Amino acid sequence: MKKYQTIARAHEKLKEALQYRRQVHQGLEKLFSTFHLVVLRGAQFRWYDQVQKEKMIHGAATKLQRVYRAHQLRARFVQIRESCLMVQRVIRAYLARGRYAELRRRKFQELSIHQRHAAATTIQRYARGYQIRLWFRDVLFKLRERFRCANCGAIEPGGAYCKYCGRHRTTFGPLSNVLQLHEKWPLGRSVFSSPAGPDEPSLRKPKVPLRASSNNVRSAFKCAATS
């Protein structure tokens, strides 16, 4: 800035000197036109040389000022550009951090919802499995009570008489008439018939009576489904 002020002051002084010399030149021309003297002509030549030198100095100063001003403008432009880039960098970093925080929060929410759904699904699966096991145990108990012979304890899903002890179906367990599981599993007329009399034939007893087991329950399911 000081250099610029110095150059500006020198330029003003040069302008004043040029104006003064121009006035002197005009006065000399008037004197030369009036007095055609050799002395005045030599002084005029010397004056012309000095004016040319001052013009050259003035042109150099003007060029120097132009270059200096262009340099200042470029430096200021570069400074403003760097400041803008820095501000943009800071703003973009701030926006990126905000976006990252928002995406991270959404991701954690999605993971939390997924975990809750997975936990609820697992709980439902275990609860349904538990209910199914309870239901299956109840069904097995009812089937065993329904098809178990009250006399020998063997499970016989079909037939009017127990083929192991020869007793009538009405001798099956006390819940045989009550625990009817479904309409597809009728017990037939023999359930409501009278017990076997002394004149009615009976089946022979087996050597080894059949006890309640899972295989017998499966056969009871099959027989009830086909009947």
GROMACS .gro file of C-alpha atoms in nm:
model
  227
    1MET     CA    1   0.000   0.000   0.000
    2LYS     CA    2   0.286   0.238   0.079
    3LYS     CA    3   0.443   0.164  -0.259
    4TYR     CA    4   0.117   0.249  -0.428
    5GLN     CA    5   0.092   0.579  -0.240
    6THR     CA    6   0.453   0.666  -0.328
    7ILE     CA    7   0.393   0.592  -0.694
    8ALA     CA    8   0.071   0.799  -0.688
    9ARG     CA    9   0.252   1.100  -0.535
   10ALA     CA   10   0.533   1.072  -0.790
   11HIS     CA   11   0.276   1.057  -1.067
   12GLU     CA   12   0.105   1.373  -0.943
   13LYS     CA   13   0.436   1.558  -0.923
   14LEU     CA   14   0.521   1.442  -1.275
   15LYS     CA   15   0.190   1.575  -1.404
   16GLU     CA   16   0.258   1.912  -1.244
   17ALA     CA   17   0.609   1.921  -1.392
   18LEU     CA   18   0.476   1.834  -1.737
   19GLN     CA   19   0.217   2.108  -1.718
   20TYR     CA   20   0.481   2.357  -1.609
   21ARG     CA   21   0.715   2.254  -1.888
   22ARG     CA   22   0.433   2.272  -2.139
   23GLN     CA   23   0.373   2.630  -2.038
   24VAL     CA   24   0.743   2.702  -2.064
   25HIS     CA   25   0.750   2.537  -2.408
   26GLN     CA   26   0.468   2.753  -2.528
   27GLY     CA   27   0.650   3.061  -2.400
   28LEU     CA   28   0.970   2.953  -2.575
   29GLU     CA   29   0.783   2.903  -2.901
   30LYS     CA   30   0.652   3.254  -2.875
   31LEU     CA   31   1.003   3.383  -2.806
   32PHE     CA   32   1.144   3.176  -3.096
   33SER     CA   33   0.886   3.317  -3.332
   34THR     CA   34   0.971   3.664  -3.215
   35PHE     CA   35   1.349   3.637  -3.180
   36HIS     CA   36   1.507   3.397  -3.425
   37LEU     CA   37   1.813   3.342  -3.220
   38VAL     CA   38   2.047   3.044  -3.220
   39VAL     CA   39   2.059   3.042  -2.844
   40LEU     CA   40   1.687   3.007  -2.814
   41ARG     CA   41   1.689   2.729  -3.075
   42GLY     CA   42   1.950   2.528  -2.879
   43ALA     CA   43   1.755   2.577  -2.560
   44GLN     CA   44   1.446   2.454  -2.741
   45PHE     CA   45   1.622   2.135  -2.854
   46ARG     CA   46   1.743   2.067  -2.505
   47TRP     CA   47   1.391   2.132  -2.380
   48TYR     CA   48   1.248   1.884  -2.629
   49ASP     CA   49   1.492   1.617  -2.514
   50GLN     CA   50   1.396   1.669  -2.154
   51VAL     CA   51   1.026   1.654  -2.240
   52GLN     CA   52   1.079   1.324  -2.424
   53LYS     CA   53   1.263   1.179  -2.126
   54GLU     CA   54   0.984   1.287  -1.893
   55LYS     CA   55   0.727   1.130  -2.124
   56MET     CA   56   0.919   0.803  -2.114
   57ILE     CA   57   0.936   0.821  -1.735
   58HIS     CA   58   0.563   0.896  -1.721
   59GLY     CA   59   0.485   0.595  -1.947
   60ALA     CA   60   0.704   0.368  -1.733
   61ALA     CA   61   0.530   0.488  -1.415
   62THR     CA   62   0.189   0.432  -1.574
   63LYS     CA   63   0.286   0.081  -1.682
   64LEU     CA   64   0.425   0.009  -1.337
   65GLN     CA   65   0.100   0.125  -1.178
   66ARG     CA   66  -0.103  -0.093  -1.418
   67VAL     CA   67   0.107  -0.399  -1.341
   68TYR     CA   68   0.091  -0.333  -0.968
   69ARG     CA   69  -0.288  -0.288  -0.975
   70ALA     CA   70  -0.329  -0.610  -1.177
   71HIS     CA   71  -0.112  -0.791  -0.925
   72GLN     CA   72  -0.321  -0.656  -0.638
   73LEU     CA   73  -0.643  -0.760  -0.812
   74ARG     CA   74  -0.509  -1.111  -0.874
   75ALA     CA   75  -0.391  -1.143  -0.516
   76ARG     CA   76  -0.728  -1.024  -0.386
   77PHE     CA   77  -0.913  -1.262  -0.621
   78VAL     CA   78  -0.697  -1.553  -0.507
   79GLN     CA   79  -0.758  -1.463  -0.143
   80ILE     CA   80  -1.135  -1.439  -0.195
   81ARG     CA   81  -1.134  -1.768  -0.388
   82GLU     CA   82  -0.940  -1.947  -0.114
   83SER     CA   83  -1.177  -1.805   0.149
   84CYS     CA   84  -1.480  -1.924  -0.052
   85LEU     CA   85  -1.327  -2.270  -0.092
   86MET     CA   86  -1.256  -2.290   0.280
   87VAL     CA   87  -1.613  -2.184   0.366
   88GLN     CA   88  -1.751  -2.439   0.117
   89ARG     CA   89  -1.531  -2.710   0.266
   90VAL     CA   90  -1.650  -2.632   0.618
   91ILE     CA   91  -2.018  -2.619   0.514
   92ARG     CA   92  -1.993  -2.946   0.319
   93ALA     CA   93  -1.824  -3.116   0.613
   94TYR     CA   94  -2.100  -2.990   0.845
   95LEU     CA   95  -2.372  -3.114   0.608
   96ALA     CA   96  -2.192  -3.448   0.566
   97ARG     CA   97  -2.173  -3.493   0.944
   98GLY     CA   98  -2.542  -3.409   0.977
   99ARG     CA   99  -2.632  -3.653   0.698
  100TYR     CA  100  -2.416  -3.924   0.853
  101ALA     CA  101  -2.579  -3.873   1.192
  102GLU     CA  102  -2.926  -3.893   1.035
  103LEU     CA  103  -2.843  -4.210   0.838
  104ARG     CA  104  -2.684  -4.365   1.147
  105ARG     CA  105  -2.994  -4.285   1.354
  106ARG     CA  106  -3.221  -4.435   1.084
  107LYS     CA  107  -3.002  -4.745   1.062
  108PHE     CA  108  -3.016  -4.796   1.438
  109GLN     CA  109  -3.395  -4.748   1.430
  110GLU     CA  110  -3.428  -5.006   1.151
  111LEU     CA  111  -3.203  -5.248   1.341
  112SER     CA  112  -3.403  -5.193   1.660
  113ILE     CA  113  -3.732  -5.253   1.476
  114HIS     CA  114  -3.587  -5.564   1.308
  115GLN     CA  115  -3.463  -5.696   1.642
  116ARG     CA  116  -3.802  -5.633   1.804
  117HIS     CA  117  -3.979  -5.808   1.516
  118ALA     CA  118  -3.734  -6.099   1.533
  119ALA     CA  119  -3.781  -6.123   1.910
  120ALA     CA  120  -4.160  -6.110   1.872
  121THR     CA  121  -4.146  -6.376   1.598
  122THR     CA  122  -3.927  -6.599   1.816
  123ILE     CA  123  -4.159  -6.555   2.113
  124GLN     CA  124  -4.461  -6.634   1.895
  125ARG     CA  125  -4.287  -6.942   1.754
  126TYR     CA  126  -4.201  -7.073   2.099
  127ALA     CA  127  -4.549  -6.993   2.229
  128ARG     CA  128  -4.716  -7.168   1.936
  129GLY     CA  129  -4.486  -7.466   1.973
  130TYR     CA  130  -4.570  -7.482   2.342
  131GLN     CA  131  -4.942  -7.460   2.268
  132ILE     CA  132  -4.912  -7.729   1.999
  133ARG     CA  133  -4.726  -7.957   2.241
  134LEU     CA  134  -4.993  -7.902   2.503
  135TRP     CA  135  -5.265  -7.966   2.247
  136PHE     CA  136  -5.092  -8.281   2.120
  137ARG     CA  137  -5.049  -8.409   2.475
  138ASP     CA  138  -5.416  -8.343   2.542
  139VAL     CA  139  -5.510  -8.522   2.218
  140LEU     CA  140  -5.294  -8.821   2.309
  141PHE     CA  141  -5.450  -8.835   2.653
  142LYS     CA  142  -5.801  -8.817   2.509
  143LEU     CA  143  -5.725  -9.081   2.245
  144ARG     CA  144  -5.578  -9.315   2.503
  145GLU     CA  145  -5.877  -9.265   2.729
  146ARG     CA  146  -6.111  -9.309   2.435
  147PHE     CA  147  -5.966  -9.628   2.288
  148ARG     CA  148  -5.830  -9.791   2.605
  149CYS     CA  149  -6.009 -10.100   2.722
  150ALA     CA  150  -6.132 -10.061   3.077
  151ASN     CA  151  -6.080 -10.430   3.139
  152CYS     CA  152  -5.727 -10.503   3.015
  153GLY     CA  153  -5.594 -10.150   2.947
  154ALA     CA  154  -5.500 -10.228   2.585
  155ILE     CA  155  -5.560  -9.969   2.312
  156GLU     CA  156  -5.778 -10.096   2.028
  157PRO     CA  157  -5.893  -9.824   1.782
  158GLY     CA  158  -6.154 -10.030   1.591
  159GLY     CA  159  -6.395 -10.319   1.633
  160ALA     CA  160  -6.698 -10.383   1.847
  161TYR     CA  161  -6.502 -10.606   2.087
  162CYS     CA  162  -6.156 -10.585   2.237
  163LYS     CA  163  -5.952 -10.849   2.057
  164TYR     CA  164  -5.727 -10.898   2.358
  165CYS     CA  165  -5.980 -10.959   2.633
  166GLY     CA  166  -6.301 -11.006   2.428
  167ARG     CA  167  -6.499 -10.745   2.617
  168HIS     CA  168  -6.752 -10.518   2.445
  169ARG     CA  169  -6.657 -10.162   2.341
  170THR     CA  170  -6.877 -10.019   2.610
  171THR     CA  171  -6.617 -10.143   2.854
  172PHE     CA  172  -6.373  -9.882   2.716
  173GLY     CA  173  -6.269  -9.597   2.947
  174PRO     CA  174  -6.519  -9.373   3.125
  175LEU     CA  175  -6.444  -9.082   2.889
  176SER     CA  176  -6.503  -9.281   2.571
  177ASN     CA  177  -6.854  -9.143   2.519
  178VAL     CA  178  -6.768  -8.787   2.626
  179LEU     CA  179  -6.435  -8.703   2.462
  180GLN     CA  180  -6.541  -8.729   2.098
  181LEU     CA  181  -6.266  -8.533   1.921
  182HIS     CA  182  -6.433  -8.471   1.586
  183GLU     CA  183  -6.726  -8.577   1.370
  184LYS     CA  184  -6.484  -8.766   1.143
  185TRP     CA  185  -6.412  -9.005   1.430
  186PRO     CA  186  -6.747  -9.173   1.516
  187LEU     CA  187  -6.738  -9.463   1.752
  188GLY     CA  188  -7.032  -9.645   1.585
  189ARG     CA  189  -7.344  -9.803   1.730
  190SER     CA  190  -7.148 -10.042   1.943
  191VAL     CA  191  -7.068  -9.759   2.183
  192PHE     CA  192  -7.429  -9.723   2.288
  193SER     CA  193  -7.507 -10.099   2.275
  194SER     CA  194  -7.542 -10.318   2.580
  195PRO     CA  195  -7.249 -10.514   2.717
  196ALA     CA  196  -7.184 -10.861   2.589
  197GLY     CA  197  -7.410 -11.132   2.731
  198PRO     CA  198  -7.317 -11.486   2.826
  199ASP     CA  199  -7.454 -11.628   2.500
  200GLU     CA  200  -7.263 -11.383   2.275
  201PRO     CA  201  -6.932 -11.506   2.137
  202SER     CA  202  -6.620 -11.339   2.261
  203LEU     CA  203  -6.276 -11.313   2.106
  204ARG     CA  204  -5.990 -11.505   2.251
  205LYS     CA  205  -5.746 -11.324   2.474
  206PRO     CA  206  -5.403 -11.244   2.332
  207LYS     CA  207  -5.093 -11.391   2.481
  208VAL     CA  208  -4.941 -11.041   2.541
  209PRO     CA  209  -5.189 -10.751   2.581
  210LEU     CA  210  -5.110 -10.429   2.392
  211ARG     CA  211  -5.033 -10.132   2.611
  212ALA     CA  212  -5.059  -9.758   2.532
  213SER     CA  213  -4.773  -9.641   2.313
  214SER     CA  214  -4.703  -9.386   2.041
  215ASN     CA  215  -4.735  -9.649   1.763
  216ASN     CA  216  -5.076  -9.751   1.892
  217VAL     CA  217  -5.181  -9.387   1.904
  218ARG     CA  218  -5.073  -9.341   1.542
  219SER     CA  219  -5.274  -9.648   1.439
  220ALA     CA  220  -5.570  -9.504   1.628
  221PHE     CA  221  -5.535  -9.178   1.432
  222LYS     CA  222  -5.527  -9.368   1.101
  223CYS     CA  223  -5.823  -9.587   1.185
  224ALA     CA  224  -6.030  -9.291   1.304
  225ALA     CA  225  -5.948  -9.095   0.989
  226THR     CA  226  -6.044  -9.383   0.757
  227SER     CA  227  -6.362  -9.472   0.945
   0.00000   0.00000   0.00000
